[in-house]
């Protein structure tokens, strides 16, 4: 091999050696980066799994607490409703007794029998009895009261629209009735239960405005604040 050829081959050989070293270095670096990526990916997957478990646990705990609060709230509302109904019945019985002193014995018997049926939960018989009373004594002081208890019977039977119609009749035809604030309040309750919250609020605000010192106004205030 002549001298000139040797001089040409030496740089080429050196270049191939250097290129091989660089290739192996890049390959090793790539493997190291890939291993690092796998390690951090695995680590992040474990962390994400732990976070999901923590989130699920806290969500379950929060759901249980909300369920407990809803149960307590329902129990409180049921107790308030029970107390209010009992007060309404007692107040109604006293008012009815005072105003019923001027009616005939026949009409009074019809009224008292109808009221007893209402208290016992015999709502259909109660409605029939109060309607009979209204026919016998249409101009008596207890006519608006009889209408009110008819409305309560319809409400207890789940006939909400019939109840609203009767309560509205008291409001429009008996503007001076002592049952008017209660009738307005009960209409508000019915619309609230039907999720017609704007209409319900309108009736609650009427009670507060027109009968600010009544027990119904206090109850309406609590409903408006919800």
Short mmCIF file of C-alpha atoms in Angstrom, two decimals:
data_model
loop_
_atom_site.label_atom_id
_atom_site.label_comp_id
_atom_site.label_asym_id
_atom_site.label_seq_id
_atom_site.Cartn_x
_atom_site.Cartn_y
_atom_site.Cartn_z
CA UNK A 1 0.00 0.00 0.00
CA UNK A 2 1.53 3.30 -1.03
CA UNK A 3 1.92 6.24 1.24
CA UNK A 4 -0.79 8.36 -0.36
CA UNK A 5 -3.44 5.64 0.08
CA UNK A 6 -2.55 5.26 3.75
CA UNK A 7 -2.97 8.92 4.28
CA UNK A 8 -6.48 8.73 2.78
CA UNK A 9 -7.58 5.68 4.80
CA UNK A 10 -6.50 6.93 8.23
CA UNK A 11 -8.98 9.87 8.38
CA UNK A 12 -11.75 7.65 7.08
CA UNK A 13 -11.03 5.05 9.76
CA UNK A 14 -10.93 7.69 12.49
CA UNK A 15 -14.23 9.13 11.26
CA UNK A 16 -15.94 5.72 11.40
CA UNK A 17 -14.68 5.12 14.95
CA UNK A 18 -15.86 8.50 16.13
CA UNK A 19 -19.25 8.06 14.41
CA UNK A 20 -19.68 4.67 16.12
CA UNK A 21 -18.91 6.18 19.53
CA UNK A 22 -21.42 8.95 18.99
CA UNK A 23 -24.06 6.45 17.91
CA UNK A 24 -23.58 4.29 21.00
CA UNK A 25 -23.65 7.37 23.23
CA UNK A 26 -26.91 8.55 21.69
CA UNK A 27 -28.36 5.07 22.03
CA UNK A 28 -27.38 4.88 25.69
CA UNK A 29 -28.77 8.35 26.34
CA UNK A 30 -32.04 7.39 24.65
CA UNK A 31 -32.36 4.27 26.81
CA UNK A 32 -31.68 6.31 29.95
CA UNK A 33 -34.32 8.87 29.00
CA UNK A 34 -36.80 6.11 28.19
CA UNK A 35 -36.20 4.45 31.56
CA UNK A 36 -36.61 7.77 33.34
CA UNK A 37 -39.86 8.43 31.48
CA UNK A 38 -41.18 4.99 32.42
CA UNK A 39 -40.24 5.57 36.07
CA UNK A 40 -41.94 8.95 36.33
CA UNK A 41 -44.96 7.76 34.38
CA UNK A 42 -45.35 4.82 36.75
CA UNK A 43 -44.86 7.11 39.75
CA UNK A 44 -47.45 9.60 38.45
CA UNK A 45 -49.91 6.77 37.75
CA UNK A 46 -49.63 5.62 41.36
CA UNK A 47 -50.09 9.19 42.57
CA UNK A 48 -53.15 9.66 40.35
CA UNK A 49 -54.61 6.40 41.63
CA UNK A 50 -54.06 7.54 45.23
CA UNK A 51 -55.68 10.91 44.50
CA UNK A 52 -58.68 9.19 42.89
CA UNK A 53 -59.10 7.01 45.97
CA UNK A 54 -58.83 10.04 48.27
CA UNK A 55 -61.34 11.97 46.16
CA UNK A 56 -63.77 9.06 46.10
CA UNK A 57 -63.48 8.64 49.88
CA UNK A 58 -64.03 12.34 50.56
CA UNK A 59 -66.95 12.41 48.11
CA UNK A 60 -68.55 9.48 49.93
CA UNK A 61 -68.04 11.19 53.28
CA UNK A 62 -69.55 14.42 51.96
CA UNK A 63 -72.51 12.55 50.51
CA UNK A 64 -73.14 10.87 53.87
CA UNK A 65 -73.00 14.20 55.69
CA UNK A 66 -75.40 15.79 53.19
CA UNK A 67 -77.77 12.85 53.55
CA UNK A 68 -77.67 13.25 57.33
CA UNK A 69 -78.36 16.99 57.06
CA UNK A 70 -81.25 16.40 54.63
CA UNK A 71 -82.73 13.83 57.00
CA UNK A 72 -82.51 16.21 59.96
CA UNK A 73 -83.99 19.04 57.87
CA UNK A 74 -86.88 16.84 56.76
CA UNK A 75 -87.51 15.78 60.35
CA UNK A 76 -87.50 19.42 61.49
CA UNK A 77 -89.90 20.47 58.72
CA UNK A 78 -92.19 17.55 59.54
CA UNK A 79 -92.22 18.56 63.20
CA UNK A 80 -92.97 22.19 62.32
CA UNK A 81 -95.75 21.12 59.97
CA UNK A 82 -97.23 18.85 62.65
CA UNK A 83 -97.11 21.65 65.24
CA UNK A 84 -98.63 24.13 62.81
CA UNK A 85 -101.44 21.77 61.87
CA UNK A 86 -102.24 21.06 65.50
CA UNK A 87 -102.29 24.78 66.31
CA UNK A 88 -104.48 25.43 63.29
CA UNK A 89 -106.92 22.71 64.32
CA UNK A 90 -107.12 23.93 67.91
CA UNK A 91 -107.51 27.54 66.82
CA UNK A 92 -110.13 26.49 64.29
CA UNK A 93 -112.07 24.54 66.89
CA UNK A 94 -112.14 27.55 69.25
CA UNK A 95 -113.14 29.99 66.52
CA UNK A 96 -115.76 27.62 65.19
CA UNK A 97 -117.24 27.15 68.66
CA UNK A 98 -117.54 30.89 69.23
CA UNK A 99 -118.99 31.71 65.82
CA UNK A 100 -121.24 28.67 65.72
CA UNK A 101 -123.26 29.77 68.72
CA UNK A 102 -125.67 31.71 66.49
CA UNK A 103 -126.60 28.87 64.08
CA UNK A 104 -129.49 26.45 64.41
CA UNK A 105 -128.98 23.15 66.29
CA UNK A 106 -129.43 21.24 63.00
CA UNK A 107 -126.77 23.25 61.20
CA UNK A 108 -124.44 23.11 64.20
CA UNK A 109 -124.73 19.31 64.32
CA UNK A 110 -123.87 19.10 60.62
CA UNK A 111 -120.83 21.32 61.14
CA UNK A 112 -119.54 19.50 64.21
CA UNK A 113 -119.99 16.09 62.58
CA UNK A 114 -118.13 17.27 59.47
CA UNK A 115 -115.31 18.68 61.60
CA UNK A 116 -114.98 15.45 63.58
CA UNK A 117 -114.75 13.52 60.30
CA UNK A 118 -111.95 15.85 59.20
CA UNK A 119 -110.01 15.24 62.41
CA UNK A 120 -110.47 11.48 62.02
CA UNK A 121 -109.26 11.58 58.44
CA UNK A 122 -112.66 10.80 56.90
CA UNK A 123 -112.17 13.51 54.32
CA UNK A 124 -114.87 12.61 51.81
CA UNK A 125 -117.51 12.41 54.56
CA UNK A 126 -116.17 15.69 55.95
CA UNK A 127 -116.53 17.45 52.59
CA UNK A 128 -120.09 16.16 52.22
CA UNK A 129 -120.93 17.34 55.74
CA UNK A 130 -119.51 20.84 55.29
CA UNK A 131 -121.27 21.20 51.92
CA UNK A 132 -124.53 20.20 53.62
CA UNK A 133 -123.89 22.81 56.29
CA UNK A 134 -123.31 25.53 53.66
CA UNK A 135 -126.65 24.61 52.01
CA UNK A 136 -128.51 24.75 55.31
CA UNK A 137 -126.83 27.92 56.61
CA UNK A 138 -125.33 29.78 53.62
CA UNK A 139 -125.25 33.16 55.38
CA UNK A 140 -123.89 32.02 58.73
CA UNK A 141 -120.66 33.18 60.31
CA UNK A 142 -119.19 29.72 59.79
CA UNK A 143 -119.69 29.46 56.03
CA UNK A 144 -116.14 30.64 55.26
CA UNK A 145 -114.81 28.28 57.95
CA UNK A 146 -116.68 25.38 56.37
CA UNK A 147 -115.12 26.26 53.02
CA UNK A 148 -111.69 26.37 54.61
CA UNK A 149 -112.02 22.86 56.04
CA UNK A 150 -113.27 21.62 52.66
CA UNK A 151 -110.05 23.01 51.19
CA UNK A 152 -108.03 21.24 53.88
CA UNK A 153 -109.80 17.98 53.07
CA UNK A 154 -108.95 18.30 49.37
CA UNK A 155 -105.34 19.05 50.28
CA UNK A 156 -105.13 16.04 52.60
CA UNK A 157 -106.53 13.85 49.80
CA UNK A 158 -103.84 15.08 47.39
CA UNK A 159 -106.31 17.13 45.31
CA UNK A 160 -104.19 20.25 45.34
CA UNK A 161 -105.92 22.15 42.55
CA UNK A 162 -109.32 21.63 44.20
CA UNK A 163 -107.80 22.88 47.44
CA UNK A 164 -106.40 25.99 45.73
CA UNK A 165 -109.81 26.70 44.16
CA UNK A 166 -111.56 26.52 47.53
CA UNK A 167 -108.92 28.63 49.32
CA UNK A 168 -109.10 31.23 46.54
CA UNK A 169 -112.88 31.32 46.96
CA UNK A 170 -112.39 32.29 50.61
CA UNK A 171 -109.92 35.03 49.61
CA UNK A 172 -112.18 36.55 46.93
CA UNK A 173 -115.67 36.01 48.37
CA UNK A 174 -114.89 36.45 52.08
CA UNK A 175 -112.28 39.23 52.26
CA UNK A 176 -112.97 39.84 55.98
CA UNK A 177 -112.75 36.17 56.95
CA UNK A 178 -110.44 35.18 59.78
CA UNK A 179 -109.42 32.26 57.56
CA UNK A 180 -108.10 34.50 54.78
CA UNK A 181 -104.44 34.67 55.97
CA UNK A 182 -104.39 30.91 56.49
CA UNK A 183 -105.97 30.33 53.08
CA UNK A 184 -103.34 32.55 51.40
CA UNK A 185 -100.55 30.78 53.25
CA UNK A 186 -101.85 27.32 52.31
CA UNK A 187 -102.06 28.34 48.65
CA UNK A 188 -98.41 29.38 48.88
CA UNK A 189 -97.52 26.01 50.41
CA UNK A 190 -99.30 24.13 47.62
CA UNK A 191 -97.49 26.09 44.89
CA UNK A 192 -94.19 25.62 46.71
CA UNK A 193 -94.72 21.86 46.79
CA UNK A 194 -95.49 22.00 43.05
CA UNK A 195 -92.13 23.78 42.49
CA UNK A 196 -93.94 26.95 41.36
CA UNK A 197 -91.70 29.01 43.60
CA UNK A 198 -92.42 32.46 42.13
CA UNK A 199 -96.17 32.03 42.58
CA UNK A 200 -95.65 30.59 46.07
CA UNK A 201 -93.50 33.58 47.03
CA UNK A 202 -96.19 35.95 45.77
CA UNK A 203 -98.75 34.41 48.15
CA UNK A 204 -96.32 34.35 51.08
CA UNK A 205 -95.57 38.04 50.51
CA UNK A 206 -99.30 38.80 50.42
CA UNK A 207 -99.68 37.21 53.84
CA UNK A 208 -96.75 39.23 55.21
CA UNK A 209 -98.05 42.48 53.71
CA UNK A 210 -101.77 42.13 54.43
CA UNK A 211 -101.55 40.32 57.79
CA UNK A 212 -98.16 41.30 59.27
CA UNK A 213 -99.11 40.43 62.86
CA UNK A 214 -100.63 37.03 62.13
CA UNK A 215 -98.99 33.67 62.96
CA UNK A 216 -99.19 32.90 59.24
CA UNK A 217 -96.99 35.94 58.50
CA UNK A 218 -94.22 34.50 60.68
CA UNK A 219 -94.47 31.17 58.87
CA UNK A 220 -94.49 32.96 55.51
CA UNK A 221 -91.35 34.90 56.50
CA UNK A 222 -89.53 31.62 57.08
CA UNK A 223 -90.63 30.33 53.68
CA UNK A 224 -89.49 33.49 51.88
CA UNK A 225 -86.04 33.27 53.49
CA UNK A 226 -85.40 29.76 52.09
#
